[in-house]
Short mmCIF file of C-alpha atoms and ligand atoms in Angstrom, two decimals:
data_model
loop_
_atom_site.label_atom_id
_atom_site.label_comp_id
_atom_site.label_asym_id
_atom_site.label_seq_id
_atom_site.Cartn_x
_atom_site.Cartn_y
_atom_site.Cartn_z
CA MET A 518 8.74 30.26 -22.47
CA LYS A 519 6.85 31.47 -19.39
CA ARG A 520 4.52 28.87 -17.87
CA ASN A 521 1.69 28.98 -15.34
CA ILE A 522 1.69 25.50 -13.81
CA LEU A 523 -0.94 23.98 -11.54
CA ILE A 524 0.71 21.29 -9.39
CA THR A 525 -1.89 19.16 -7.61
CA GLY A 526 -0.91 17.44 -4.34
CA GLY A 527 2.00 19.85 -3.92
CA ALA A 528 1.84 19.70 -0.11
CA GLY A 529 2.42 15.94 -0.07
CA PHE A 530 5.65 13.98 -0.08
CA ILE A 531 6.66 13.93 -3.77
CA GLY A 532 4.59 17.00 -4.66
CA SER A 533 6.47 19.22 -2.19
CA HIS A 534 9.82 18.25 -3.77
CA VAL A 535 8.41 18.93 -7.25
CA VAL A 536 7.03 22.34 -6.17
CA ARG A 537 10.37 23.29 -4.57
CA LEU A 538 12.36 22.29 -7.65
CA PHE A 539 10.11 24.24 -10.05
CA VAL A 540 9.82 27.33 -7.81
CA ASN A 541 13.60 27.51 -7.33
CA ASN A 542 14.72 26.53 -10.84
CA TYR A 543 12.15 28.52 -12.84
CA PRO A 544 11.63 31.94 -11.22
CA GLU A 545 9.92 33.10 -14.44
CA TYR A 546 7.15 30.47 -14.04
CA LYS A 547 4.12 30.84 -11.79
CA ILE A 548 3.73 27.68 -9.67
CA VAL A 549 0.26 27.11 -8.21
CA ASN A 550 0.08 24.40 -5.55
CA PHE A 551 -3.50 23.04 -5.46
CA ASP A 552 -3.99 20.75 -2.46
CA LYS A 553 -6.85 19.64 -0.20
CA LEU A 554 -4.47 19.18 2.76
CA THR A 555 -5.62 15.70 3.72
CA TYR A 556 -3.77 13.87 6.51
CA ALA A 557 -0.91 13.49 3.98
CA GLY A 558 -0.66 17.15 2.97
CA ASN A 559 1.49 19.41 5.09
CA LEU A 560 2.32 22.99 4.18
CA GLU A 561 5.29 22.88 6.56
CA ASN A 562 6.99 20.87 3.81
CA LEU A 563 7.19 24.08 1.80
CA LYS A 564 8.18 26.62 4.48
CA ASP A 565 11.44 27.46 2.71
CA ILE A 566 9.73 28.61 -0.50
CA GLU A 567 6.28 29.78 0.65
CA ASN A 568 7.18 33.48 0.37
CA LYS A 569 8.71 33.31 -3.09
CA PRO A 570 6.95 35.64 -5.57
CA ASN A 571 6.37 32.86 -8.13
CA TYR A 572 4.55 30.55 -5.65
CA VAL A 573 0.80 30.48 -4.95
CA PHE A 574 -1.15 28.06 -2.73
CA VAL A 575 -4.82 27.22 -3.33
CA LYS A 576 -6.59 24.97 -0.81
CA GLY A 577 -9.02 22.81 -2.73
CA ASP A 578 -10.30 19.40 -3.67
CA ILE A 579 -9.56 18.16 -7.20
CA CYS A 580 -13.07 16.61 -7.17
CA ASP A 581 -14.55 20.14 -6.91
CA ILE A 582 -14.70 20.84 -10.65
CA ASP A 583 -16.09 24.38 -10.21
CA LEU A 584 -13.10 25.38 -8.10
CA VAL A 585 -10.72 23.66 -10.52
CA ILE A 586 -12.25 25.57 -13.46
CA LYS A 587 -12.13 28.87 -11.55
CA THR A 588 -8.47 28.31 -10.62
CA ILE A 589 -7.38 27.37 -14.14
CA LYS A 590 -9.18 30.40 -15.60
CA GLU A 591 -8.25 33.02 -12.99
CA LEU A 592 -4.59 32.02 -12.80
CA ASN A 593 -4.31 31.49 -16.54
CA ILE A 594 -3.01 27.95 -16.09
CA ASP A 595 -1.42 26.39 -19.20
CA SER A 596 -0.01 23.20 -17.66
CA ILE A 597 -1.03 20.74 -14.98
CA ILE A 598 1.31 18.37 -13.15
CA HIS A 599 -1.11 16.05 -11.38
CA LEU A 600 0.17 14.33 -8.23
CA ALA A 601 -2.81 14.61 -5.86
CA ALA A 602 -3.96 11.16 -4.84
CA GLU A 603 -4.61 8.82 -2.00
CA SER A 604 -1.31 6.98 -2.05
CA HIS A 605 -1.10 4.35 0.70
CA VAL A 606 -1.90 0.74 -0.30
CA ASP A 607 -2.93 -0.36 3.23
CA ARG A 608 -5.47 2.47 3.47
CA SER A 609 -6.92 1.43 0.08
CA ILE A 610 -7.64 -2.01 1.53
CA THR A 611 -9.69 -0.57 4.41
CA ASP A 612 -11.26 2.32 2.46
CA PRO A 613 -11.37 1.71 -1.33
CA PHE A 614 -14.16 4.25 -1.96
CA THR A 615 -11.98 7.22 -1.01
CA PHE A 616 -9.36 5.95 -3.47
CA ALA A 617 -11.90 5.70 -6.31
CA GLN A 618 -13.24 9.15 -5.46
CA THR A 619 -9.92 11.01 -5.32
CA ASN A 620 -7.78 9.04 -7.76
CA VAL A 621 -10.41 8.35 -10.43
CA MET A 622 -13.11 11.01 -10.09
CA GLY A 623 -10.61 13.69 -9.06
CA THR A 624 -8.46 12.99 -12.13
CA LEU A 625 -11.55 13.02 -14.34
CA SER A 626 -12.61 16.36 -12.92
CA LEU A 627 -9.18 17.87 -13.74
CA LEU A 628 -9.21 16.37 -17.25
CA GLN A 629 -12.69 17.65 -18.00
CA ALA A 630 -11.86 21.14 -16.68
CA ALA A 631 -8.61 21.32 -18.67
CA LYS A 632 -10.25 20.05 -21.86
CA GLU A 633 -13.17 22.50 -21.64
CA ILE A 634 -10.94 25.52 -20.99
CA TRP A 635 -8.12 24.65 -23.40
CA LYS A 636 -9.99 22.94 -26.27
CA ASP A 637 -9.99 25.92 -28.66
CA ASN A 638 -6.21 26.11 -28.57
CA TYR A 639 -4.15 23.22 -27.25
CA GLU A 640 -0.90 24.92 -28.35
CA GLY A 641 1.48 25.24 -25.35
CA LYS A 642 -0.83 23.25 -23.06
CA LEU A 643 0.08 20.07 -21.17
CA PHE A 644 -1.65 17.68 -18.75
CA TYR A 645 1.12 15.67 -17.05
CA HIS A 646 -0.19 12.73 -15.02
CA ILE A 647 2.03 11.21 -12.32
CA SER A 648 1.42 7.51 -11.85
CA THR A 649 2.95 4.43 -10.34
CA ASP A 650 4.62 1.17 -11.38
CA GLU A 651 1.94 -0.69 -9.36
CA VAL A 652 -0.47 -0.44 -12.32
CA TYR A 653 1.59 -3.17 -14.05
CA GLY A 654 0.85 -5.68 -11.27
CA SER A 655 3.40 -7.96 -9.67
CA LEU A 656 6.58 -9.57 -11.08
CA GLY A 657 8.12 -12.95 -10.31
CA GLU A 658 11.86 -13.23 -9.67
CA GLU A 659 12.74 -12.24 -13.26
CA GLY A 660 11.91 -9.40 -15.66
CA PHE A 661 11.10 -5.70 -15.54
CA PHE A 662 8.12 -3.42 -16.18
CA THR A 663 8.46 -1.53 -19.48
CA GLU A 664 6.15 1.12 -20.93
CA THR A 665 4.38 -1.61 -22.93
CA THR A 666 3.78 -4.05 -20.07
CA PRO A 667 0.01 -4.73 -19.94
CA TYR A 668 -1.84 -3.24 -17.00
CA ASP A 669 -2.70 -5.73 -14.24
CA PRO A 670 -3.41 -3.76 -11.04
CA LYS A 671 -3.97 -5.88 -7.96
CA SER A 672 -4.83 -3.55 -5.05
CA PRO A 673 -7.64 -1.01 -4.76
CA TYR A 674 -4.94 1.69 -4.83
CA SER A 675 -3.33 0.45 -8.04
CA ALA A 676 -6.74 -0.26 -9.62
CA ALA A 677 -7.72 3.37 -9.00
CA LYS A 678 -4.38 4.67 -10.35
CA ALA A 679 -4.70 2.39 -13.42
CA SER A 680 -8.19 3.71 -14.04
CA SER A 681 -6.95 7.29 -13.83
CA ASP A 682 -4.14 6.50 -16.32
CA HIS A 683 -6.74 5.09 -18.74
CA PHE A 684 -8.87 8.25 -18.46
CA VAL A 685 -5.83 10.45 -19.15
CA ARG A 686 -4.96 8.50 -22.32
CA ALA A 687 -8.66 8.40 -23.35
CA PHE A 688 -8.81 12.23 -23.17
CA ASN A 689 -5.76 12.38 -25.45
CA ASN A 690 -7.25 9.91 -27.93
CA THR A 691 -10.81 11.25 -27.88
CA PHE A 692 -10.38 15.00 -27.40
CA GLY A 693 -6.75 15.57 -28.43
CA LEU A 694 -5.82 16.83 -24.94
CA PRO A 695 -1.99 17.04 -24.85
CA ILE A 696 -0.91 14.61 -22.14
CA VAL A 697 2.14 12.82 -20.87
CA VAL A 698 2.25 10.06 -18.22
CA SER A 699 5.04 8.73 -16.04
CA ASN A 700 5.00 5.60 -13.89
CA CYS A 701 7.53 5.57 -11.08
CA SER A 702 8.82 3.01 -8.58
CA ASN A 703 8.92 3.41 -4.77
CA ASN A 704 10.17 6.79 -3.59
CA TYR A 705 11.96 7.52 -0.30
CA GLY A 706 13.46 10.63 1.27
CA PRO A 707 12.62 13.65 3.46
CA ASN A 708 8.97 14.55 4.21
CA GLN A 709 7.51 11.09 3.54
CA PHE A 710 4.57 10.42 5.83
CA PRO A 711 5.58 7.82 8.45
CA GLU A 712 3.03 5.22 7.38
CA LYS A 713 5.23 4.09 4.46
CA LEU A 714 7.94 1.50 5.11
CA ILE A 715 11.14 3.57 5.39
CA PRO A 716 9.94 6.55 7.50
CA LEU A 717 7.73 4.27 9.64
CA PHE A 718 10.68 2.07 10.51
CA ILE A 719 13.04 4.99 11.17
CA ASN A 720 10.46 6.51 13.50
CA ASN A 721 9.75 3.22 15.27
CA ILE A 722 13.46 2.61 15.84
CA LEU A 723 13.81 6.12 17.29
CA ASN A 724 11.02 5.22 19.73
CA SER A 725 12.14 1.59 20.30
CA LYS A 726 8.82 0.33 18.91
CA PRO A 727 8.32 -2.97 17.03
CA LEU A 728 9.08 -3.04 13.29
CA PRO A 729 6.06 -4.77 11.66
CA VAL A 730 7.42 -6.78 8.71
CA TYR A 731 4.61 -8.08 6.51
CA GLY A 732 4.78 -11.81 5.76
CA LYS A 733 8.33 -13.07 5.49
CA GLY A 734 9.79 -9.75 4.36
CA GLU A 735 10.65 -11.26 0.99
CA ASN A 736 8.78 -8.78 -1.23
CA VAL A 737 10.99 -6.70 -3.49
CA ARG A 738 10.75 -2.97 -4.26
CA ASP A 739 12.85 -0.69 -6.50
CA TRP A 740 13.73 2.42 -4.45
CA LEU A 741 14.35 5.91 -5.85
CA TYR A 742 15.37 9.05 -3.93
CA VAL A 743 12.50 11.52 -4.17
CA VAL A 744 14.59 14.41 -5.52
CA ASP A 745 15.64 12.19 -8.43
CA HIS A 746 11.95 11.56 -9.16
CA ALA A 747 11.37 15.35 -9.12
CA LYS A 748 14.27 15.78 -11.59
CA ALA A 749 12.77 13.12 -13.87
CA ILE A 750 9.43 14.97 -13.75
CA ASP A 751 11.26 18.19 -14.71
CA ALA A 752 12.90 16.42 -17.69
CA ILE A 753 9.61 14.88 -18.87
CA PHE A 754 7.64 18.11 -18.39
CA HIS A 755 10.09 20.07 -20.55
CA ASN A 756 11.32 17.50 -23.07
CA GLY A 757 8.96 14.51 -23.00
CA LYS A 758 6.94 13.78 -26.13
CA VAL A 759 3.22 14.54 -25.94
CA GLY A 760 1.13 11.35 -25.78
CA GLU A 761 4.04 9.26 -24.46
CA THR A 762 4.59 7.28 -21.27
CA TYR A 763 7.90 7.17 -19.37
CA ASN A 764 8.84 4.65 -16.69
CA ILE A 765 11.02 6.01 -13.87
CA GLY A 766 12.96 3.72 -11.53
CA GLY A 767 15.95 3.56 -9.25
CA PHE A 768 17.83 0.57 -10.76
CA ASN A 769 17.85 -0.33 -7.07
CA GLU A 770 15.96 -3.46 -6.01
CA TRP A 771 15.83 -4.52 -2.39
CA LYS A 772 14.12 -7.39 -0.61
CA ASN A 773 12.23 -5.73 2.27
CA ILE A 774 14.05 -7.63 5.02
CA ASP A 775 17.48 -6.76 3.60
CA LEU A 776 16.54 -3.10 3.34
CA ILE A 777 15.19 -3.14 6.90
CA LYS A 778 18.47 -4.57 8.18
CA VAL A 779 20.41 -1.80 6.42
CA ILE A 780 18.19 0.77 8.17
CA CYS A 781 18.60 -1.01 11.52
CA ARG A 782 22.41 -0.99 11.27
CA ALA A 783 22.54 2.67 10.18
CA MET A 784 20.20 3.67 13.01
CA ASP A 785 22.25 1.77 15.65
CA LYS A 786 25.33 3.65 14.50
CA LYS A 787 23.54 6.99 14.50
CA LEU A 788 21.98 6.44 17.94
CA GLY A 789 25.18 5.04 19.46
CA ARG A 790 23.36 1.82 20.34
CA PRO A 791 25.22 -1.54 20.24
CA ASP A 792 25.16 -3.20 16.82
CA GLY A 793 22.11 -5.48 16.53
CA THR A 794 19.88 -3.49 18.94
CA SER A 795 17.37 -2.31 16.31
CA GLU A 796 17.14 -5.74 14.66
CA THR A 797 15.63 -7.10 17.89
CA LEU A 798 12.59 -4.86 17.15
CA ILE A 799 11.81 -6.79 13.93
CA THR A 800 8.39 -8.44 14.32
CA TYR A 801 6.89 -10.58 11.56
CA VAL A 802 3.16 -9.79 11.24
CA THR A 803 0.25 -11.00 9.08
CA ASP A 804 0.94 -10.26 5.43
CA ARG A 805 -0.77 -7.39 3.56
CA ALA A 806 -3.83 -8.79 1.69
CA GLY A 807 -2.94 -9.37 -1.97
CA HIS A 808 0.64 -8.22 -1.33
CA ASP A 809 2.44 -7.69 -4.68
CA HIS A 810 5.64 -9.73 -4.70
CA ARG A 811 8.04 -7.66 -6.77
CA TYR A 812 8.22 -4.35 -8.66
CA ALA A 813 11.18 -3.50 -10.91
CA ILE A 814 11.32 -0.78 -13.53
CA ASP A 815 13.15 -0.77 -16.84
CA ALA A 816 13.98 2.95 -17.06
CA SER A 817 15.95 2.74 -20.30
CA LYS A 818 13.48 4.86 -22.33
CA ILE A 819 13.79 7.98 -20.14
CA ASN A 820 17.52 7.37 -19.96
CA LYS A 821 17.99 7.12 -23.75
CA GLU A 822 15.47 9.78 -24.81
CA LEU A 823 15.87 12.37 -22.05
CA GLY A 824 19.28 11.54 -20.57
CA TRP A 825 17.87 11.02 -17.07
CA VAL A 826 19.58 8.76 -14.53
CA PRO A 827 19.28 8.78 -10.74
CA SER A 828 21.94 11.14 -9.38
CA LEU A 829 22.27 9.52 -5.95
CA GLN A 830 23.53 6.09 -4.95
CA PHE A 831 21.20 4.34 -2.47
CA GLU A 832 23.83 4.52 0.34
CA GLU A 833 23.91 8.34 0.04
CA GLY A 834 20.13 8.62 -0.26
CA ILE A 835 19.37 6.52 2.79
CA GLU A 836 21.96 8.45 4.85
CA LEU A 837 20.40 11.78 3.81
CA THR A 838 16.96 10.41 4.67
CA ILE A 839 17.94 9.12 8.12
CA ASN A 840 19.72 12.40 8.89
CA TRP A 841 16.63 14.37 7.83
CA TYR A 842 14.34 12.42 10.19
CA PHE A 843 16.88 12.85 13.01
CA ASN A 844 16.99 16.62 12.47
CA ASN A 845 13.21 16.99 12.06
CA LYS A 846 11.74 15.22 15.08
CA LEU A 847 9.20 18.03 15.51
CA TRP A 848 7.91 17.38 11.98
CA ILE A 849 7.41 13.70 12.83
CA GLU A 850 5.67 14.59 16.12
CA GLY A 851 3.35 16.94 14.26
CA VAL A 852 2.25 14.42 11.68
CA THR A 853 2.07 11.40 14.00
CA SER A 854 -0.30 13.01 16.50
CA GLY A 855 -4.12 13.00 16.37
CA GLN A 856 -5.81 11.46 13.39
CA TYR A 857 -2.75 9.62 12.18
CA GLN A 858 -2.27 7.96 15.57
CA ASN A 859 -5.85 6.62 15.54
CA TYR A 860 -5.31 5.29 12.06
CA TYR A 861 -2.02 3.73 13.10
CA ASN A 862 -3.65 1.91 16.02
CA SER A 863 -6.52 0.60 13.90
CA MET A 864 -4.08 -0.59 11.23
CA TYR A 865 -1.79 -2.53 13.54
CA GLU A 866 -4.22 -3.67 16.27
CA GLY A 867 -4.42 -7.45 16.32
CA ARG A 868 -1.58 -7.96 13.85
P1 NAD B 1579 1.13 11.73 -0.54
O1 NAD B 1579 0.05 10.88 0.02
O2 NAD B 1579 2.34 12.02 0.28
O3 NAD B 1579 0.53 13.16 -0.96
C1 NAD B 1579 -0.69 13.28 -1.62
C2 NAD B 1579 -1.07 14.75 -1.64
O4 NAD B 1579 -2.30 14.88 -2.36
C3 NAD B 1579 -1.31 15.36 -0.25
O5 NAD B 1579 -0.71 16.62 -0.17
C4 NAD B 1579 -2.82 15.46 -0.16
O6 NAD B 1579 -3.26 16.50 0.70
C5 NAD B 1579 -3.18 15.71 -1.60
N1 NAD B 1579 -4.58 15.30 -1.92
C6 NAD B 1579 -5.17 14.11 -1.62
N2 NAD B 1579 -6.45 14.12 -2.03
C7 NAD B 1579 -6.66 15.32 -2.63
C8 NAD B 1579 -7.78 15.93 -3.27
N3 NAD B 1579 -8.94 15.28 -3.37
N4 NAD B 1579 -7.64 17.16 -3.77
C9 NAD B 1579 -6.46 17.83 -3.68
N5 NAD B 1579 -5.38 17.32 -3.07
C10 NAD B 1579 -5.47 16.08 -2.55
O7 NAD B 1579 1.52 11.07 -1.94
P2 NAD B 1579 2.95 10.87 -2.62
O8 NAD B 1579 3.59 9.66 -2.08
O9 NAD B 1579 3.67 12.17 -2.61
O10 NAD B 1579 2.48 10.53 -4.12
C11 NAD B 1579 2.18 11.59 -5.03
C12 NAD B 1579 1.78 10.99 -6.36
O11 NAD B 1579 2.81 10.17 -6.87
C13 NAD B 1579 0.53 10.09 -6.28
O12 NAD B 1579 -0.23 10.29 -7.44
C14 NAD B 1579 1.11 8.68 -6.25
O13 NAD B 1579 0.20 7.74 -6.82
C15 NAD B 1579 2.34 8.84 -7.12
N6 NAD B 1579 3.47 7.94 -6.84
C16 NAD B 1579 3.93 7.78 -5.57
C17 NAD B 1579 5.04 6.97 -5.32
C18 NAD B 1579 5.61 6.79 -3.93
O14 NAD B 1579 6.50 5.95 -3.75
N7 NAD B 1579 5.19 7.54 -2.94
C19 NAD B 1579 5.64 6.29 -6.39
C20 NAD B 1579 5.11 6.45 -7.68
C21 NAD B 1579 4.03 7.30 -7.90
O1 DAU B 1580 5.73 1.37 -6.30
C1 DAU B 1580 5.26 2.68 -6.12
C2 DAU B 1580 4.35 2.72 -4.91
O2 DAU B 1580 5.17 2.57 -3.75
C3 DAU B 1580 3.54 4.00 -4.82
O3 DAU B 1580 2.66 4.07 -5.91
C4 DAU B 1580 2.74 4.05 -3.52
O4 DAU B 1580 2.07 5.29 -3.41
C5 DAU B 1580 3.69 3.89 -2.35
O5 DAU B 1580 2.97 3.85 -1.14
C6 DAU B 1580 4.53 2.61 -2.50
O6 DAU B 1580 3.72 1.41 -2.31
P1 DAU B 1580 4.26 0.16 -1.46
O7 DAU B 1580 3.11 -0.62 -0.99
O8 DAU B 1580 5.34 -0.56 -2.19
O9 DAU B 1580 4.99 0.97 -0.25
P2 DAU B 1580 4.98 0.76 1.33
O10 DAU B 1580 5.99 1.70 1.90
O11 DAU B 1580 3.61 0.76 1.90
O12 DAU B 1580 5.54 -0.72 1.49
C7 DAU B 1580 6.83 -1.10 0.97
C8 DAU B 1580 7.00 -2.59 1.24
O13 DAU B 1580 7.14 -2.79 2.66
C9 DAU B 1580 5.82 -3.44 0.81
O14 DAU B 1580 6.29 -4.69 0.33
C10 DAU B 1580 5.02 -3.64 2.11
C11 DAU B 1580 6.12 -3.66 3.16
N1 DAU B 1580 5.71 -3.12 4.50
C12 DAU B 1580 5.13 -1.90 4.54
C13 DAU B 1580 4.73 -1.35 5.75
C14 DAU B 1580 4.06 0.00 5.79
C15 DAU B 1580 5.97 -3.85 5.65
O15 DAU B 1580 6.53 -4.96 5.60
N2 DAU B 1580 5.57 -3.31 6.84
C16 DAU B 1580 4.96 -2.09 6.95
O16 DAU B 1580 4.60 -1.67 8.07
#
């Protein structure tokens, strides 16, 4: 079946990998990338596919419901894969209003537009909402998040994402809008903005800058290579059951400090520096306020129902990621100049 898919946030980190996968794998689909191009959105991420005949870019804000309605109508959109969001937890601590605006009101604007335009015939329509494992809160040393774990968001970012998830399910329950939701663990890979742990530390090692480890570095995250997340989204979009939720994870838990040491060793090797050089950059700084201790996903549902498993081992994924940042220093320079640099200074000043 031919589809006309609106992908929001397609110029961001995960969105750009999703757009590339759909544009390349489904030449018969029309893929419309709808993105505001905030500090996190970068069209350079999509240079390799920007001239493909099945790709269209629309610059716009998901909160602008008139533009959303116009785009859905004019481009005959039948499906939405919604990734646009403010995504960085530290920024949500300094600026929670922007997170409520984009993540909650922006999602509501998309839902309302889709419902109004599609309500006479929901056949062949789908609103696919991309969410995060952070909505489930924080785990102790044991246990995993499943699809039935009660919501318990603890940061302004996760509170806004949780709220958006509730609105998506409410539109399914109240108006019958066909929806599907997935909640994924931490992603890493090419094109991730260097404010998140892995690209920030790779970039700082390249520039011999301190590596700011929050608290004692004992928090645990479950890391998934971004292309494997894009493949899971493909599987859910095509074969997921309407109304359902799917958890996506890497089966790959790391304590921050252990992960950081792996990166340090790999970078020393790559840069031809003596073993142990990068570890001397490790600097323990004041902990993130309300820092969630551990996230870990039980991804057995998507595995059993849709046959998805991560295709890459972490060792391969981290090597690909480090190589990408080495080969794309101009990309890093571009995104770390100007506005981002000011933000970076304000975030780390006094820590
Ligand atoms: P990102 O910050 O790299 O990209 C976000 C994109 O959304 C950017 O291109 C930005 O320009 C766009 N955007 C922001 N506000 C917008 C608005 N008002 N209108 C239109 N576009 C707007 O984010 P990411 O890390 O790629 O995350 C994408 C999605 O996946 C988010 O919904 C996030 O909550 C979710 N998620 C992320 C991770 C992760 O580890 N990064 C894990 C699980 C889920
Ligand atoms: O779990 C999914 C979530 O993962 C996504 O929903 C978010 O969009 C994404 O940003 C990510 O959130 P985290 O807060 O887990 O990712 P971040 O890269 O910011 O931090 C990872 C861990 O590293 C976390 O325990 C905080 C720590 N950290 C982070 C930074 C930026 C540091 O110790 N120092 C740092 O400078």
